Amino acid sequence: MNSSPAIEQDAPDLVCQLDNVQGMVDALTCVRWKRHQDALVELSEHGIVLIVEESGCLQAKVYLQREVWISPKPSNSIHQTVESVMLYVCEKLFTKYEYGAEGRPRFGISLGLLVDCLNTFSSPGHSNTIEIKYPGPDMELLLKSVDTLNSCIYSEIRTRIPETSEWDYNFEQAGTAPLTFTVKSAALKEAIDDLEWPGSSVQISLQKSPPCVTFRGEGHGDLQIDFMYYANTDLLLAFHCDTEVSYGYKYKFLKAITANIPGNVARENRGSKLTIGRGGMLKVQHLVSVAKALAPQVESAGYQPPSRIAYIEFFVKPEETA
Amino acid sequence: MEFSISGNALKSFARSIICLARVGNELVVQASPTQLGLHTLNASRSAYQSITLESSFFDAYAVQGPQAHFSVLLKAVCSVLRTPVASIDHMSVQLPDHDASKVKWALECYSGMKKTYWITCNVEPDIQHLSLDRRRFPSSLVVHPRNLSKLLGNFQSSLQEITIIATDQTSFPSDAASEIGGKAVEFQSYVDPTKDGDSLLHTKLWIDPSEEFLQYTHAGDPIDITFSLKELKAFLSFCEGCEADIHLFFEKAGEPILMAPKFGLGDGSSSSFDATLVLATMLVSQLQEGVPPGPPEAANSTGGNAAEQVGSEPQERSRQSAFEQPSDHTRVWSELSGTGTKSISGSEERPQAQGQQDVNIQRIREMDISKGGAPAGDNAPGPSNSQRPTQMDHAEGSRVRAENNQSFSQRHPSNWVDASEDEDEDDEDGVEATPPHNEDY
């Protein structure tokens, strides 16, 4: 099926294989904050992007990239032994990725349906390989299990023509330098969970000196959570701020950002990067591991097996200031 | 006022708050220069918990002026302690001045996060005091919380009230021919006769105090006490967390019971920390006339009417607040009591109190609980205080209810006639249903 699209018009736009369904389920679950959500899927030669949006204020993107260049062990020297030459590893998220479309096909799909469907392919403890194909005879998304010899699970999911409205949130840098900080994802989640008590609006402020990020909620009670840069080197992993800013966001949107982060993110001590753009638009980036569950003996001293990563991005519009 | 705690003291504090939250809704904090008191009273005024912390309990403790107090919702404090205690380095609480509207609770976490909560104070705190001298209770028992949990595990988890019947251990030898043997204490599930379709399961448990309890003191005639299980369970978890045994003080039906943790010898934490839980008990004794609870020993003394065993009264199942002044001995039978199955022997006090309206109202009022901390009973009707009956309260008969028009009952008096008969039958059946020891296997 590798002939040029011009000759074979019915060649699918995409046929790819993924050998860890659970990873994809974890990544997509991160952006699942409601029972019924419509997602927009865009296919390209670089990978799959899934976009979810709510009420014009919150948008999430999941990037399942075909190839991910990651550095498992940071090192600056180029004079390395053979083993450590593998400093930058090209991790293939997909074991097979055949892209045959012109341009970038887009379709709408129910996110809940997709995740629930993928879940049926995934059995705990195993690494299940599935094949994803688009489009089917009636523009469906086709999923098929390919690692079992005697049986096969097969599913078709109906897709929709996507809405024409533009979901681009146009994130722009705030000023001359980005206003950004990176915080442990687990800590961010804990803070946002605690902020459920006060009220419906949270103020996020960045302060230059002392370098500090503050989350504040006010309602029938007040709560302020401070992340001081110098308090603990593990908490705020990065911090850039040259002007002090403060914007308010609806609690329910902030909650959506961290509510469904899978357990492995906290276990692997990953950080989430938050950036405040022009007008107060908040961008949050998480890294979710979609790696196979590896056997323990692979981890030799000091060498961490490269993980396959999916990028999750959230955009939150600030509340209108009265 | 302000204070700061960390480490094990913080764990104890968190445990205290959790227990208080299971008893009442509002937390009253009273600080004097030497100690901090945390109290709560439940909505139906049938449970009162108090925890006292000496100033040495805290890392830092300061009170401006003779005293400071405030009242906040326990739910809010539980939100503060939502952060796992293990991840908190220290917590500090600050009330800026006497009429501040918010109390500041600040947590410094090991992760580097600093969380500051401002909780709004209740505007008109309902500050109550209840002080009961433990020495006034003639009977008591000490039990390990896990043992008590195990015993309570025999009862339905949905059971709301339990009856403990205590008899004199020496009144019958342990090798008695009776099936009950040396089991001087009985636990019985209490079933509210007025609730329709309520539990079809009645449970009774006979206990040998020497085996199950660490200490047991009861002399004289059998008595019974019926009280709410929910607060007992909360206190159980609390004592277990503190690694203390539960000390239960009681007297008889109608009188309140008092619970306190009993720390082992040489336990340093006991010196700076004290807790008590006082529960109201049902006024009506569950012990039936002529039908002794455990031992088949016949009711003693006065004829068919055992001195401490009160017959059922169809119309006067009045369960009054147990927070009565113990000095009020004059309990008068109401004219409504037509059964005549009781007699008032001079020195004994009948826990059942029917009576003229005035006496009734006065009795409810004369609790040791009073506003502003004065321990004396207050005869004047307080705005929110006195006339409100406890959840165990209910109007006796229609006539009494009409008289005592402030009582609003959850239970219909009209069912009493049937209910009492049921109870009689149940008790008889219960005694017979004891599994005989001579079963063949």
PDB file of N, CA and C in Angstrom, chain B residues 123-176:
ATOM      1  N   VAL B 123     -20.576  34.494  63.149  1.00  0.00           N
ATOM      2  CA  VAL B 123     -20.826  35.803  63.746  1.00  0.00           C
ATOM      3  C   VAL B 123     -21.272  35.708  65.201  1.00  0.00           C
ATOM      4  N   GLU B 124     -22.241  34.844  65.447  1.00  0.00           N
ATOM      5  CA  GLU B 124     -22.683  34.707  66.828  1.00  0.00           C
ATOM      6  C   GLU B 124     -22.411  33.312  67.295  1.00  0.00           C
ATOM      7  N   PRO B 125     -21.228  33.111  67.796  1.00  0.00           N
ATOM      8  CA  PRO B 125     -20.901  31.732  68.149  1.00  0.00           C
ATOM      9  C   PRO B 125     -21.741  31.242  69.312  1.00  0.00           C
ATOM     10  N   ASP B 126     -22.084  29.997  69.214  1.00  0.00           N
ATOM     11  CA  ASP B 126     -22.899  29.376  70.246  1.00  0.00           C
ATOM     12  C   ASP B 126     -21.948  28.723  71.233  1.00  0.00           C
ATOM     13  N   ILE B 127     -21.428  29.502  72.104  1.00  0.00           N
ATOM     14  CA  ILE B 127     -20.367  28.964  72.959  1.00  0.00           C
ATOM     15  C   ILE B 127     -20.968  28.297  74.173  1.00  0.00           C
ATOM     16  N   GLN B 128     -20.719  27.052  74.292  1.00  0.00           N
ATOM     17  CA  GLN B 128     -21.293  26.290  75.384  1.00  0.00           C
ATOM     18  C   GLN B 128     -20.184  25.704  76.228  1.00  0.00           C
ATOM     19  N   HIS B 129     -20.537  25.386  77.404  1.00  0.00           N
ATOM     20  CA  HIS B 129     -19.599  24.692  78.281  1.00  0.00           C
ATOM     21  C   HIS B 129     -20.313  23.553  78.932  1.00  0.00           C
ATOM     22  N   LEU B 130     -19.680  22.463  79.002  1.00  0.00           N
ATOM     23  CA  LEU B 130     -20.286  21.372  79.752  1.00  0.00           C
ATOM     24  C   LEU B 130     -19.183  20.772  80.573  1.00  0.00           C
ATOM     25  N   SER B 131     -19.369  20.806  81.854  1.00  0.00           N
ATOM     26  CA  SER B 131     -18.331  20.173  82.664  1.00  0.00           C
ATOM     27  C   SER B 131     -18.979  19.165  83.576  1.00  0.00           C
ATOM     28  N   LEU B 132     -18.559  17.972  83.415  1.00  0.00           N
ATOM     29  CA  LEU B 132     -19.071  16.913  84.263  1.00  0.00           C
ATOM     30  C   LEU B 132     -17.908  16.335  85.039  1.00  0.00           C
ATOM     31  N   ASP B 133     -18.097  16.185  86.292  1.00  0.00           N
ATOM     32  CA  ASP B 133     -17.055  15.592  87.110  1.00  0.00           C
ATOM     33  C   ASP B 133     -17.085  14.094  86.935  1.00  0.00           C
ATOM     34  N   ARG B 134     -15.955  13.543  86.547  1.00  0.00           N
ATOM     35  CA  ARG B 134     -15.928  12.103  86.302  1.00  0.00           C
ATOM     36  C   ARG B 134     -16.214  11.302  87.564  1.00  0.00           C
ATOM     37  N   ARG B 135     -15.930  11.901  88.668  1.00  0.00           N
ATOM     38  CA  ARG B 135     -16.086  11.143  89.901  1.00  0.00           C
ATOM     39  C   ARG B 135     -17.546  10.893  90.267  1.00  0.00           C
ATOM     40  N   ARG B 136     -18.435  11.625  89.668  1.00  0.00           N
ATOM     41  CA  ARG B 136     -19.845  11.430  89.999  1.00  0.00           C
ATOM     42  C   ARG B 136     -20.419  10.171  89.394  1.00  0.00           C
ATOM     43  N   PHE B 137     -19.692   9.568  88.476  1.00  0.00           N
ATOM     44  CA  PHE B 137     -20.221   8.370  87.836  1.00  0.00           C
ATOM     45  C   PHE B 137     -19.808   7.148  88.642  1.00  0.00           C
ATOM     46  N   PRO B 138     -20.780   6.378  89.093  1.00  0.00           N
ATOM     47  CA  PRO B 138     -20.407   5.226  89.915  1.00  0.00           C
ATOM     48  C   PRO B 138     -19.812   4.072  89.127  1.00  0.00           C
ATOM     49  N   SER B 139     -20.173   3.995  87.860  1.00  0.00           N
ATOM     50  CA  SER B 139     -19.732   2.831  87.099  1.00  0.00           C
ATOM     51  C   SER B 139     -18.844   3.260  85.957  1.00  0.00           C
ATOM     52  N   SER B 140     -17.958   2.343  85.575  1.00  0.00           N
ATOM     53  CA  SER B 140     -17.097   2.678  84.444  1.00  0.00           C
ATOM     54  C   SER B 140     -16.526   1.412  83.850  1.00  0.00           C
ATOM     55  N   LEU B 141     -16.036   1.557  82.632  1.00  0.00           N
ATOM     56  CA  LEU B 141     -15.317   0.448  82.037  1.00  0.00           C
ATOM     57  C   LEU B 141     -14.213   1.014  81.153  1.00  0.00           C
ATOM     58  N   VAL B 142     -13.153   0.218  81.035  1.00  0.00           N
ATOM     59  CA  VAL B 142     -12.043   0.614  80.177  1.00  0.00           C
ATOM     60  C   VAL B 142     -11.849  -0.506  79.165  1.00  0.00           C
ATOM     61  N   VAL B 143     -11.787  -0.118  77.908  1.00  0.00           N
ATOM     62  CA  VAL B 143     -11.667  -1.147  76.874  1.00  0.00           C
ATOM     63  C   VAL B 143     -10.718  -0.660  75.790  1.00  0.00           C
ATOM     64  N   HIS B 144     -10.017  -1.602  75.178  1.00  0.00           N
ATOM     65  CA  HIS B 144      -9.144  -1.244  74.068  1.00  0.00           C
ATOM     66  C   HIS B 144     -10.020  -0.965  72.849  1.00  0.00           C
ATOM     67  N   PRO B 145      -9.738   0.123  72.143  1.00  0.00           N
ATOM     68  CA  PRO B 145     -10.640   0.487  71.040  1.00  0.00           C
ATOM     69  C   PRO B 145     -10.816  -0.608  70.004  1.00  0.00           C
ATOM     70  N   ARG B 146      -9.768  -1.339  69.761  1.00  0.00           N
ATOM     71  CA  ARG B 146      -9.928  -2.358  68.745  1.00  0.00           C
ATOM     72  C   ARG B 146     -10.848  -3.472  69.234  1.00  0.00           C
ATOM     73  N   ASN B 147     -10.778  -3.773  70.503  1.00  0.00           N
ATOM     74  CA  ASN B 147     -11.672  -4.774  71.082  1.00  0.00           C
ATOM     75  C   ASN B 147     -13.107  -4.326  70.976  1.00  0.00           C
ATOM     76  N   LEU B 148     -13.312  -3.067  71.309  1.00  0.00           N
ATOM     77  CA  LEU B 148     -14.671  -2.526  71.248  1.00  0.00           C
ATOM     78  C   LEU B 148     -15.175  -2.520  69.810  1.00  0.00           C
ATOM     79  N   SER B 149     -14.287  -2.197  68.881  1.00  0.00           N
ATOM     80  CA  SER B 149     -14.664  -2.252  67.458  1.00  0.00           C
ATOM     81  C   SER B 149     -15.111  -3.645  67.083  1.00  0.00           C
ATOM     82  N   LYS B 150     -14.375  -4.587  67.575  1.00  0.00           N
ATOM     83  CA  LYS B 150     -14.673  -5.977  67.247  1.00  0.00           C
ATOM     84  C   LYS B 150     -16.036  -6.361  67.810  1.00  0.00           C
ATOM     85  N   LEU B 151     -16.302  -5.917  69.028  1.00  0.00           N
ATOM     86  CA  LEU B 151     -17.599  -6.234  69.620  1.00  0.00           C
ATOM     87  C   LEU B 151     -18.722  -5.544  68.854  1.00  0.00           C
ATOM     88  N   LEU B 152     -18.478  -4.302  68.492  1.00  0.00           N
ATOM     89  CA  LEU B 152     -19.515  -3.563  67.766  1.00  0.00           C
ATOM     90  C   LEU B 152     -19.688  -4.093  66.354  1.00  0.00           C
ATOM     91  N   GLY B 153     -18.680  -4.785  65.873  1.00  0.00           N
ATOM     92  CA  GLY B 153     -18.769  -5.351  64.536  1.00  0.00           C
ATOM     93  C   GLY B 153     -19.834  -6.425  64.430  1.00  0.00           C
ATOM     94  N   ASN B 154     -20.304  -6.904  65.569  1.00  0.00           N
ATOM     95  CA  ASN B 154     -21.358  -7.908  65.538  1.00  0.00           C
ATOM     96  C   ASN B 154     -22.715  -7.308  65.231  1.00  0.00           C
ATOM     97  N   PHE B 155     -22.764  -5.998  65.276  1.00  0.00           N
ATOM     98  CA  PHE B 155     -24.049  -5.332  65.053  1.00  0.00           C
ATOM     99  C   PHE B 155     -24.103  -4.800  63.636  1.00  0.00           C
ATOM    100  N   GLN B 156     -25.318  -4.604  63.198  1.00  0.00           N
ATOM    101  CA  GLN B 156     -25.514  -4.049  61.864  1.00  0.00           C
ATOM    102  C   GLN B 156     -24.801  -2.718  61.747  1.00  0.00           C
ATOM    103  N   SER B 157     -24.171  -2.503  60.621  1.00  0.00           N
ATOM    104  CA  SER B 157     -23.442  -1.243  60.470  1.00  0.00           C
ATOM    105  C   SER B 157     -24.391  -0.062  60.406  1.00  0.00           C
ATOM    106  N   SER B 158     -25.651  -0.332  60.071  1.00  0.00           N
ATOM    107  CA  SER B 158     -26.596   0.786  60.003  1.00  0.00           C
ATOM    108  C   SER B 158     -27.251   1.069  61.344  1.00  0.00           C
ATOM    109  N   LEU B 159     -26.874   0.348  62.364  1.00  0.00           N
ATOM    110  CA  LEU B 159     -27.473   0.548  63.683  1.00  0.00           C
ATOM    111  C   LEU B 159     -27.147   1.936  64.202  1.00  0.00           C
ATOM    112  N   GLN B 160     -28.165   2.611  64.725  1.00  0.00           N
ATOM    113  CA  GLN B 160     -27.925   3.986  65.153  1.00  0.00           C
ATOM    114  C   GLN B 160     -27.720   4.122  66.657  1.00  0.00           C
ATOM    115  N   GLU B 161     -28.455   3.313  67.403  1.00  0.00           N
ATOM    116  CA  GLU B 161     -28.325   3.429  68.853  1.00  0.00           C
ATOM    117  C   GLU B 161     -28.089   2.068  69.471  1.00  0.00           C
ATOM    118  N   ILE B 162     -27.353   2.074  70.534  1.00  0.00           N
ATOM    119  CA  ILE B 162     -27.018   0.809  71.174  1.00  0.00           C
ATOM    120  C   ILE B 162     -27.314   0.908  72.664  1.00  0.00           C
ATOM    121  N   THR B 163     -27.664  -0.224  73.228  1.00  0.00           N
ATOM    122  CA  THR B 163     -27.939  -0.271  74.672  1.00  0.00           C
ATOM    123  C   THR B 163     -26.853  -1.098  75.340  1.00  0.00           C
ATOM    124  N   ILE B 164     -26.307  -0.549  76.387  1.00  0.00           N
ATOM    125  CA  ILE B 164     -25.355  -1.338  77.182  1.00  0.00           C
ATOM    126  C   ILE B 164     -26.011  -1.614  78.525  1.00  0.00           C
ATOM    127  N   ILE B 165     -26.073  -2.875  78.877  1.00  0.00           N
ATOM    128  CA  ILE B 165     -26.651  -3.246  80.161  1.00  0.00           C
ATOM    129  C   ILE B 165     -25.515  -3.743  81.038  1.00  0.00           C
ATOM    130  N   ALA B 166     -25.394  -3.118  82.174  1.00  0.00           N
ATOM    131  CA  ALA B 166     -24.290  -3.473  83.062  1.00  0.00           C
ATOM    132  C   ALA B 166     -24.844  -4.069  84.337  1.00  0.00           C
ATOM    133  N   THR B 167     -24.314  -5.202  84.683  1.00  0.00           N
ATOM    134  CA  THR B 167     -24.753  -5.828  85.935  1.00  0.00           C
ATOM    135  C   THR B 167     -23.546  -6.012  86.836  1.00  0.00           C
ATOM    136  N   ASP B 168     -23.842  -6.295  88.039  1.00  0.00           N
ATOM    137  CA  ASP B 168     -22.781  -6.452  89.026  1.00  0.00           C
ATOM    138  C   ASP B 168     -22.083  -7.782  88.794  1.00  0.00           C
ATOM    139  N   GLN B 169     -20.808  -7.739  88.632  1.00  0.00           N
ATOM    140  CA  GLN B 169     -20.063  -8.969  88.349  1.00  0.00           C
ATOM    141  C   GLN B 169     -20.104  -9.951  89.498  1.00  0.00           C
ATOM    142  N   THR B 170     -20.183  -9.400  90.706  1.00  0.00           N
ATOM    143  CA  THR B 170     -20.108 -10.284  91.863  1.00  0.00           C
ATOM    144  C   THR B 170     -21.456 -10.894  92.206  1.00  0.00           C
ATOM    145  N   SER B 171     -22.500 -10.448  91.550  1.00  0.00           N
ATOM    146  CA  SER B 171     -23.827 -10.912  91.967  1.00  0.00           C
ATOM    147  C   SER B 171     -24.093 -12.342  91.554  1.00  0.00           C
ATOM    148  N   PHE B 172     -23.300 -12.875  90.699  1.00  0.00           N
ATOM    149  CA  PHE B 172     -23.442 -14.298  90.411  1.00  0.00           C
ATOM    150  C   PHE B 172     -22.079 -14.847  90.050  1.00  0.00           C
ATOM    151  N   PRO B 173     -21.808 -16.029  90.500  1.00  0.00           N
ATOM    152  CA  PRO B 173     -20.476 -16.582  90.239  1.00  0.00           C
ATOM    153  C   PRO B 173     -20.325 -16.943  88.766  1.00  0.00           C
ATOM    154  N   SER B 174     -19.106 -16.964  88.330  1.00  0.00           N
ATOM    155  CA  SER B 174     -18.902 -17.172  86.894  1.00  0.00           C
ATOM    156  C   SER B 174     -19.183 -18.599  86.467  1.00  0.00           C
ATOM    157  N   ASP B 175     -19.246 -19.468  87.437  1.00  0.00           N
ATOM    158  CA  ASP B 175     -19.551 -20.830  87.022  1.00  0.00           C
ATOM    159  C   ASP B 175     -21.028 -21.142  87.224  1.00  0.00           C
ATOM    160  N   ALA B 176     -21.807 -20.129  87.206  1.00  0.00           N
ATOM    161  CA  ALA B 176     -23.243 -20.301  87.417  1.00  0.00           C
ATOM    162  C   ALA B 176     -23.816 -21.215  86.347  1.00  0.00           C
TER     163      ALA B 176
END
